[in-house]
Coordinates of C-alpha atoms in Angstrom, one line a residue:
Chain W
X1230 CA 0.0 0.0 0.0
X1231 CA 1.6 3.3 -1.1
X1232 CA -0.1 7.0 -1.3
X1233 CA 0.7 6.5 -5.1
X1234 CA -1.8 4.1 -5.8
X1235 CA -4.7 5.5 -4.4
X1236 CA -8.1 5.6 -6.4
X1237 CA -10.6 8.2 -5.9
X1238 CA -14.4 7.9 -6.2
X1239 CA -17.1 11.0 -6.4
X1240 CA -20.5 10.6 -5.8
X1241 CA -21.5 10.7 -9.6
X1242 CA -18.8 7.9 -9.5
X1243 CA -20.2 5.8 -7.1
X1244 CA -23.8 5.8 -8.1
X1245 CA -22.7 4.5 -11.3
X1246 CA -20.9 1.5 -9.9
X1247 CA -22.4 -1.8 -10.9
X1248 CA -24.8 -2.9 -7.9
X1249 CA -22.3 -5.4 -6.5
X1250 CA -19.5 -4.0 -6.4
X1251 CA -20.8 -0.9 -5.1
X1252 CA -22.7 -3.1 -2.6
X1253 CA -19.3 -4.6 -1.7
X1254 CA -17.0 -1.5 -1.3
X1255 CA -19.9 1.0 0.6
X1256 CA -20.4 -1.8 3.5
X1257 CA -16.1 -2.0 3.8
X1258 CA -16.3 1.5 4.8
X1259 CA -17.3 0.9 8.1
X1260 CA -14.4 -0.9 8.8
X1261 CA -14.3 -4.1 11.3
X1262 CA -18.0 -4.3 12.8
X1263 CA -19.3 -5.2 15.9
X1264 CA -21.3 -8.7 15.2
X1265 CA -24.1 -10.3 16.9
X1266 CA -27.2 -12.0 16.6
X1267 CA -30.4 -10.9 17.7
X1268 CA -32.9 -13.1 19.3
X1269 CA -36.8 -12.4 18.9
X1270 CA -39.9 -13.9 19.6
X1271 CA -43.8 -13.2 18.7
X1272 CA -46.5 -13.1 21.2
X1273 CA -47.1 -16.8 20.2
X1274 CA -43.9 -17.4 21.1
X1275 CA -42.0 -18.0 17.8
X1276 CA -38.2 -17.3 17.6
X1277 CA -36.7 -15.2 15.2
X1278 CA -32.9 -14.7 14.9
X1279 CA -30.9 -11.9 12.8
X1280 CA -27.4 -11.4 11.8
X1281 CA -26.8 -7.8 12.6
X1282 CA -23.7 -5.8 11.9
X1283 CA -24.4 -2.4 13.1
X1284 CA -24.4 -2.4 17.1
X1285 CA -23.2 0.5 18.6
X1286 CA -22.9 1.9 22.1
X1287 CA -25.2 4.1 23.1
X1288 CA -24.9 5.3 27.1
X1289 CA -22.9 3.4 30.0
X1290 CA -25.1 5.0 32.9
X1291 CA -28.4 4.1 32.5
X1292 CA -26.9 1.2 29.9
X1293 CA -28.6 1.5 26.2
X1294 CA -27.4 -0.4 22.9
X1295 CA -28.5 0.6 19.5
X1296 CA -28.7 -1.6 16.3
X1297 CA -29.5 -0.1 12.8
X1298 CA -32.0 -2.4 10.7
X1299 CA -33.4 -2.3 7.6
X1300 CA -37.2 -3.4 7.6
X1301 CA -37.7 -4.3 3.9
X1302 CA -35.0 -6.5 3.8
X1303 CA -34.2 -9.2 5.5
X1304 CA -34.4 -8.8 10.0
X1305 CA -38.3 -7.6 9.3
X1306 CA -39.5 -10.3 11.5
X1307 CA -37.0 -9.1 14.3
X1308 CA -38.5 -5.7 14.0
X1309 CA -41.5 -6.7 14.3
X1310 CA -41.1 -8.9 17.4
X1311 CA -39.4 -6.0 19.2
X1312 CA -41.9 -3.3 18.4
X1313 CA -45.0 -5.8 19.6
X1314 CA -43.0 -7.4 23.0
X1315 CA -40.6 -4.8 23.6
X1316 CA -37.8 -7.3 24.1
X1317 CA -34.3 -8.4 22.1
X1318 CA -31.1 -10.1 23.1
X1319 CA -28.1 -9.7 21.1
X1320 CA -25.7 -12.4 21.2
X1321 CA -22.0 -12.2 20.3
X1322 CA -21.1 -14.4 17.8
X1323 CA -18.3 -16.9 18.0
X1324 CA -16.2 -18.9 15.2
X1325 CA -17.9 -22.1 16.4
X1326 CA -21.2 -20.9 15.2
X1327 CA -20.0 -18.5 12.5
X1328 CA -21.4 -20.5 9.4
X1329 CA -25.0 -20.6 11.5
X1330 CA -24.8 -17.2 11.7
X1331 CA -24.3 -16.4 8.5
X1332 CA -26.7 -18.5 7.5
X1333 CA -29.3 -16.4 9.5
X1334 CA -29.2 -14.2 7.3
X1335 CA -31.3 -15.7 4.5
X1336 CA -34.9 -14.9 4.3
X1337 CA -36.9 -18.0 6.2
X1338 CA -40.1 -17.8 5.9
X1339 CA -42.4 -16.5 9.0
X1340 CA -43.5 -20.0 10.5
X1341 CA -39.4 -21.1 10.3
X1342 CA -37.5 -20.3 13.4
X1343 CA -33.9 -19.5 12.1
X1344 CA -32.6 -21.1 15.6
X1345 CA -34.1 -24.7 13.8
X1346 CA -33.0 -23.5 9.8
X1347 CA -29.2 -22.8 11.2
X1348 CA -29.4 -25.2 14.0
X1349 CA -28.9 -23.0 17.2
X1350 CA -30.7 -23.5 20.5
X1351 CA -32.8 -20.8 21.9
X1352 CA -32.1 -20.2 25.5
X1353 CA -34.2 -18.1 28.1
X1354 CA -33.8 -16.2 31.6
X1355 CA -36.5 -15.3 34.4
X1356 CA -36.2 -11.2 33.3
X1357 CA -37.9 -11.0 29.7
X1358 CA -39.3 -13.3 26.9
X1359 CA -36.5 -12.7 24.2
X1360 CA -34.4 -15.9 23.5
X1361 CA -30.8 -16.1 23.8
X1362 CA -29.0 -18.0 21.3
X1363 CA -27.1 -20.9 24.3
X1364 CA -24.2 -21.3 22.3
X1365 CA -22.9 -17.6 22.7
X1366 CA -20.6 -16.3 25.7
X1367 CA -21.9 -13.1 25.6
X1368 CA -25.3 -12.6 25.5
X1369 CA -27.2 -9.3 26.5
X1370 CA -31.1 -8.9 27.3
X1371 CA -32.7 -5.4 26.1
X1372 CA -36.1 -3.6 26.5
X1373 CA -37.0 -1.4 23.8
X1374 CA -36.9 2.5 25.0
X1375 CA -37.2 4.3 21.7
X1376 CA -36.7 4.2 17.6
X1377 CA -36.0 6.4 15.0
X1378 CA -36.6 6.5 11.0
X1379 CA -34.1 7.9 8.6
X1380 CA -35.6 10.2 6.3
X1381 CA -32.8 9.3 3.8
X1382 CA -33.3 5.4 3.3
X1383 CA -35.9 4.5 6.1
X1384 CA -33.9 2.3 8.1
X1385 CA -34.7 2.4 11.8
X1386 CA -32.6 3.1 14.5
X1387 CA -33.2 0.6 17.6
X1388 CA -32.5 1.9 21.2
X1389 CA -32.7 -0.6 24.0
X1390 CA -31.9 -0.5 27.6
X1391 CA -29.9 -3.4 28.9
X1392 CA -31.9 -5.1 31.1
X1393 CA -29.6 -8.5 31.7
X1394 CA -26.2 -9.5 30.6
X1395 CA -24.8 -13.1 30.8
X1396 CA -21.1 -13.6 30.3
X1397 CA -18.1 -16.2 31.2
X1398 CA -17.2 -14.3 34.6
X1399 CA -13.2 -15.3 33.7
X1400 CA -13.7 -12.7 31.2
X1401 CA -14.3 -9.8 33.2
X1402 CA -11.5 -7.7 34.8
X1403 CA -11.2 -6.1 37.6
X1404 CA -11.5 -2.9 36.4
X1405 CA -14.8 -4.0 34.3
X1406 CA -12.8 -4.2 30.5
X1407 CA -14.2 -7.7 28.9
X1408 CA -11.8 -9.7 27.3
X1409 CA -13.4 -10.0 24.0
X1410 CA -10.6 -12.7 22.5
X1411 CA -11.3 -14.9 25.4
X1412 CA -15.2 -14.6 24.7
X1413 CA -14.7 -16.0 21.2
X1414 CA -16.1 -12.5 19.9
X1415 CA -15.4 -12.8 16.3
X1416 CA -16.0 -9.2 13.5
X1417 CA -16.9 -8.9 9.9
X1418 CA -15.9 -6.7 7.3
X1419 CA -18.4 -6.0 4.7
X1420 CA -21.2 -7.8 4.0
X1421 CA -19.3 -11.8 4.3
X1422 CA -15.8 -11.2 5.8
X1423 CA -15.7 -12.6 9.1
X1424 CA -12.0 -11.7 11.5
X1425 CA -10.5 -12.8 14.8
X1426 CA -8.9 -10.0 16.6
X1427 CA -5.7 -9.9 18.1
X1428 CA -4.8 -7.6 20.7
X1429 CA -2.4 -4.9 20.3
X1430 CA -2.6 -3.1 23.4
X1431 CA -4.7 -0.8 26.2
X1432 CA -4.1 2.9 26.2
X1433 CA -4.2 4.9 28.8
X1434 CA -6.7 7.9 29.5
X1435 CA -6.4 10.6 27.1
X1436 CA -5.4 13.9 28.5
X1437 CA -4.1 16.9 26.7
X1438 CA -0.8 17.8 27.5
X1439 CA -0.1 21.3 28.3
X1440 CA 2.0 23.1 26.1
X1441 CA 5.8 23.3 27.1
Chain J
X1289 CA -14.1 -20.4 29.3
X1290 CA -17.3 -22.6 29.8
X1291 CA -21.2 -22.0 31.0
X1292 CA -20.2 -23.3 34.2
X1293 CA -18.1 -19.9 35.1
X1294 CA -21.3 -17.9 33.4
X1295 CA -21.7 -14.4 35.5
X1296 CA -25.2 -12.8 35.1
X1297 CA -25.9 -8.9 35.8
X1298 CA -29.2 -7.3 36.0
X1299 CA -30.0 -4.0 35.5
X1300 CA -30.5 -3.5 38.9
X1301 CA -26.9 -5.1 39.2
X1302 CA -25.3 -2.9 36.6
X1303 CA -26.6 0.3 37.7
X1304 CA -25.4 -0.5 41.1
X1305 CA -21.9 -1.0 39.8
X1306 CA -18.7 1.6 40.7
X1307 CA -18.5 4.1 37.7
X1308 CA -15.5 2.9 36.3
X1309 CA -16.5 -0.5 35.8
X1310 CA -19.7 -0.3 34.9
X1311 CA -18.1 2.2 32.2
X1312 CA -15.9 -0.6 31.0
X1313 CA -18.4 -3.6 30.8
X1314 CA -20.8 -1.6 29.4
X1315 CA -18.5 -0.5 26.8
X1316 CA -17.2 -3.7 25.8
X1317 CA -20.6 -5.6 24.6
X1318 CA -20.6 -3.4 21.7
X1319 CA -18.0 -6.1 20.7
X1320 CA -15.0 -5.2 18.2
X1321 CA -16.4 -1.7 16.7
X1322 CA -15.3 0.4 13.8
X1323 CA -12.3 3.3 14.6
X1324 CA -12.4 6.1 12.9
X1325 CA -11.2 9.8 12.9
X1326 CA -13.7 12.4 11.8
X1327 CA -12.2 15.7 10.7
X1328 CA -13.7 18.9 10.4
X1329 CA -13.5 22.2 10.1
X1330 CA -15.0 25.8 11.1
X1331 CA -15.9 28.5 9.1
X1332 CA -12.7 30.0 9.5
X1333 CA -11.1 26.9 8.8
X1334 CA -9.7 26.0 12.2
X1335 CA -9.6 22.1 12.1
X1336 CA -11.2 19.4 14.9
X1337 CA -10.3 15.6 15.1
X1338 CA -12.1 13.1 17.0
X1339 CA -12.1 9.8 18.0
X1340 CA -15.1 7.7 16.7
X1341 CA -16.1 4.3 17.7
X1342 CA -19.6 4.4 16.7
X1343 CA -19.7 4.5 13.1
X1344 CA -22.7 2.4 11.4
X1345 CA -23.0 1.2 7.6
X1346 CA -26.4 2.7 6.9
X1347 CA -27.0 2.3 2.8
X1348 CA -25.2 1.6 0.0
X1349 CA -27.1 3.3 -2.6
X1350 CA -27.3 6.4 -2.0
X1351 CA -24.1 5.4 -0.3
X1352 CA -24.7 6.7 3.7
X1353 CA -22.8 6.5 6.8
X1354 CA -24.1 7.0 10.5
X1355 CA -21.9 8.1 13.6
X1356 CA -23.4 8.0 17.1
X1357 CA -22.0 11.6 19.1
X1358 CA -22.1 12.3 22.8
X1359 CA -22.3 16.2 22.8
X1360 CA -22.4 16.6 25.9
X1361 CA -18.5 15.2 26.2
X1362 CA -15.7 15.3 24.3
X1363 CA -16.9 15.6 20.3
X1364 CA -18.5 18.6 20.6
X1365 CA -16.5 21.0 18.5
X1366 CA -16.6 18.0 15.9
X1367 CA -20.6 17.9 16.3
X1368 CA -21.0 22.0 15.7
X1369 CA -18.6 21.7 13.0
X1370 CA -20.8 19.3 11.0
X1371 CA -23.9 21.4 11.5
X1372 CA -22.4 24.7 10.7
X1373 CA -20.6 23.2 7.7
X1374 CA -21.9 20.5 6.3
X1375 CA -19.5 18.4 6.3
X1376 CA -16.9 15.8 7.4
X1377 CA -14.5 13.2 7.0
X1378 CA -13.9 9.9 8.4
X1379 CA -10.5 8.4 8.0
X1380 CA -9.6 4.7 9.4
X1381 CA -6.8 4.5 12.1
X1382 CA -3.7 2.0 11.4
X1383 CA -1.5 0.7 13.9
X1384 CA 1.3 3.5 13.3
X1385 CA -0.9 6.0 14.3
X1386 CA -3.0 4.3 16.9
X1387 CA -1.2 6.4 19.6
X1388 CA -2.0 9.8 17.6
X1389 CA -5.9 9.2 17.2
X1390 CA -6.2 7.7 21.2
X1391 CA -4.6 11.1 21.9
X1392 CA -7.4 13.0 20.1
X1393 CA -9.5 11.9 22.3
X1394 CA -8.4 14.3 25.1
X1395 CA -10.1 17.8 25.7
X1396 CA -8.4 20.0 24.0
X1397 CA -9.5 23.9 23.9
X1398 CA -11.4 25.0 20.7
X1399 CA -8.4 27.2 19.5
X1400 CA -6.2 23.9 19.5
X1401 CA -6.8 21.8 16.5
X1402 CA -6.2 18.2 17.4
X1403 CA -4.2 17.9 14.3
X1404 CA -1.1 20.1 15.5
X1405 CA -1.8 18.5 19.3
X1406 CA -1.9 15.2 18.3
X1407 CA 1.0 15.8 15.6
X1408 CA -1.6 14.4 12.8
X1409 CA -1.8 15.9 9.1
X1410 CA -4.7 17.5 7.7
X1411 CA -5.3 17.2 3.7
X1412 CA -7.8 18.6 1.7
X1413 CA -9.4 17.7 -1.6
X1414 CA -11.3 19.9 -4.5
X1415 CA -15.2 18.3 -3.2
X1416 CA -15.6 19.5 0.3
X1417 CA -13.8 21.6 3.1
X1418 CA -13.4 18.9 5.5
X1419 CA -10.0 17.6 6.6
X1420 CA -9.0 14.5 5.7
X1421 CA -5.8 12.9 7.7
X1422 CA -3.2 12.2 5.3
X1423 CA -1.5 9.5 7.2
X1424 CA -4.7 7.2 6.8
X1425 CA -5.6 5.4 3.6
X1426 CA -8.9 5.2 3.7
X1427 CA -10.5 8.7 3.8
X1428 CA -14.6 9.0 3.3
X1429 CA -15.8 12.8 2.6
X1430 CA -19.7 13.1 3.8
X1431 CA -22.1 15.3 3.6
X1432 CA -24.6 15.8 6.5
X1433 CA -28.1 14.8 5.3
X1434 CA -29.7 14.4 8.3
X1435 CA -29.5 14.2 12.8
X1436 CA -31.8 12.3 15.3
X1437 CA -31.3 13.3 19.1
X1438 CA -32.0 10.2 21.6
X1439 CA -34.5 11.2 23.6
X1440 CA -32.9 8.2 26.6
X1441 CA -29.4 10.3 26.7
X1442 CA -29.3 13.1 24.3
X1443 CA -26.9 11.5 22.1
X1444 CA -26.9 12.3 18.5
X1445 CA -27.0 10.3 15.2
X1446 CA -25.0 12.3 12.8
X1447 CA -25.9 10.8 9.2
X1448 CA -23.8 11.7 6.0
X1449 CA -23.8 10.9 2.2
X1450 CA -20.9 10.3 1.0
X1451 CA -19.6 12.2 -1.3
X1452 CA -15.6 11.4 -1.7
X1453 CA -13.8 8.2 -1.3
X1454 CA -10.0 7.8 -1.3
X1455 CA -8.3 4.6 -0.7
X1456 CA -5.6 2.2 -2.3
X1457 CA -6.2 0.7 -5.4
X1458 CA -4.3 -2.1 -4.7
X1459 CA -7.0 -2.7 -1.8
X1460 CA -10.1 -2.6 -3.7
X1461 CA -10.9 -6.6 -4.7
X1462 CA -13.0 -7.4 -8.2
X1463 CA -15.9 -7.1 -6.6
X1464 CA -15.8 -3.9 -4.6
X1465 CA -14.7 -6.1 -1.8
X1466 CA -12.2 -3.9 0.7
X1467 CA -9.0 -5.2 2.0
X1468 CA -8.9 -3.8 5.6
X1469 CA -6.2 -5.8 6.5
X1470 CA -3.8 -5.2 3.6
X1471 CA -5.4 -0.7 4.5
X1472 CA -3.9 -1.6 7.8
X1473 CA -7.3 -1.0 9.6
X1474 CA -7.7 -1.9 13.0
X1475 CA -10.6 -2.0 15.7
X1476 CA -11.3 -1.5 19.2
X1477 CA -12.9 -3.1 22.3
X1478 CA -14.3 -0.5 24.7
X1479 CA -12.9 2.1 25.5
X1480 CA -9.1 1.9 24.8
X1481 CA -8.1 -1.8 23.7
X1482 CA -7.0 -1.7 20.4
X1483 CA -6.5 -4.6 17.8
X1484 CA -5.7 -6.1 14.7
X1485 CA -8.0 -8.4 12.7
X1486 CA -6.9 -11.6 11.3
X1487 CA -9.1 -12.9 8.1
X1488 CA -10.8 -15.9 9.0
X1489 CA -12.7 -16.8 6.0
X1490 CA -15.8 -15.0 3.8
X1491 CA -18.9 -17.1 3.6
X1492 CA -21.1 -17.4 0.3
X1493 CA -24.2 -15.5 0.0
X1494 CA -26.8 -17.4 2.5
X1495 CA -30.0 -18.5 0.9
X1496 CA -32.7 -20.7 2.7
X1497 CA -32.1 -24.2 2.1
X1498 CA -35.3 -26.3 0.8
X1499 CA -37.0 -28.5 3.9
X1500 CA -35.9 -32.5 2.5

């Protein structure tokens, strides 16, 4: 990689991409993603499970998660079971399962858990009616507090308060930092690139230094 | 790791938690999450640089990014850059100057551009007045289309189109596919662990398999 090689796309340029490849190169942008799956269920009962790349943190104190979905594509289902119950879990996903994750992310048919399609098991606490998936190591239990709709592209912006969180204690330092490696936690890049991450190292706290 | 060592919290629990920890664990189930810089400008052209871990993927076509912002903390020059000017960049950290971005996330005064602190280099193109930081190769010019404040915490979803792209050729697959490894991308866990990724594999596109 050398600042001599570098390519340069406009707007113009990229709407005039084929579909694929602009598909492709728009989702690397984000860089390495958080990756989870998100656990559903209707008022019946039924399970849903979505592969969802687009986590973020939202507030430590009171603790809220956010996931972006889009509704007319594939995790509609997922939507929809959180707007009626209220409830999600999101489940880190680990290499052992990685290929049943993936695989979550075809469109099953309403009356088809994807925990039977891709072979996971569905796994449940005391505190809400959301399935975990039991194979993960870190699995987190959230009650809807709030969406949004972007104007530009109508994707929704999901807000959830975390209401439970199950993980291997071994994991968890004293000073609260979760070792993620240890977890399993795997991350994707673009749409079907799934990484392991290795550490490089903590930083401390930022402060600015005063000038000399 | 096994279930047997499994350490539940509830919200109870985590709201009961010292600060610092809580802080931590709560920043860690986001899993490995997208590291950016975003670099702006004022109308005078003084420059800003902030850390970003909260960038989403939110449509390829138009092509838009999402960044979640806490105004209230340290991104706020960044934040009232964007909505005076319009725009901003977001440029993806590599290990050799991983050190240099953490740093930008200190306070600095507004008259300080994080660039000079920080000892970062801002470049500009011919599309937009945003900063980009030369010393990172992939460099995404966006123009804001659209905020949503969370009513839970008052953060703010900052949404842009983008509008420039600049990364190495030699990165850029036949299919649009990105090469974050060979950009030198990396990713973070919470607040200040920093890592590499290592490819594992990428999966076909999933389909629903027939019932036998």
């Amino acid at each position: 990689m050398n600042e001599a090689s570098e390519k340069s796309y406009t707007l113009e340029g990229i709407k005039n991409l084929p579909k694929e490849f602009r598909r492709n190169l728009i989702n690397g942008l984000s860089g390495f993603k958080s990756l989870c799956l998100a656990g559903t269920a209707d008022a019946s009962g039924h399970t849903n499970l979505s592969l969802i790349s687009s986590v973020i943190h939202v507030g430590a104190n009171p603790p809220y998660m956010g996931m972006l979905m889009r509704p007319h594509t594939v995790p509609r289902h997922t939507l929809e079971n959180i707007l009626d119950q209220k409830y999600f879990t999101l489940n880190h996903i680990r290499e052992e399962f990685m290929e049943q994750a993936h695989q979550a992310s075809a469109k099953y048919p309403r009356e088809e858990s994807e925990f039977d399609a891709v072979g996971l098991t569905p796994e449940y606490s005391q505190i809400h009616s959301a399935p975990y998936v039991l194979e993960a190591y870190v699995k987190i239990g959230l009650q809807l507090v709030e969406t949004h709709t972007l104007q530009c592209n109508e994707t929704i912006l999901v807000v959830g308060e975390i209401i439970e969180l199950i993980l291997p204690s071994a994991a968890v330092g004293e000073d609260g930092f979760i070792d993620l490696e240890a977890c399993g936690t795997i991350t994707v890049a673009g749409l079907d690139a799934y990484y392991h991450a290795q550490a490089i190292s903590r930083l401390p706290y930022a402060r600015a230094k005063k000038k000399a």
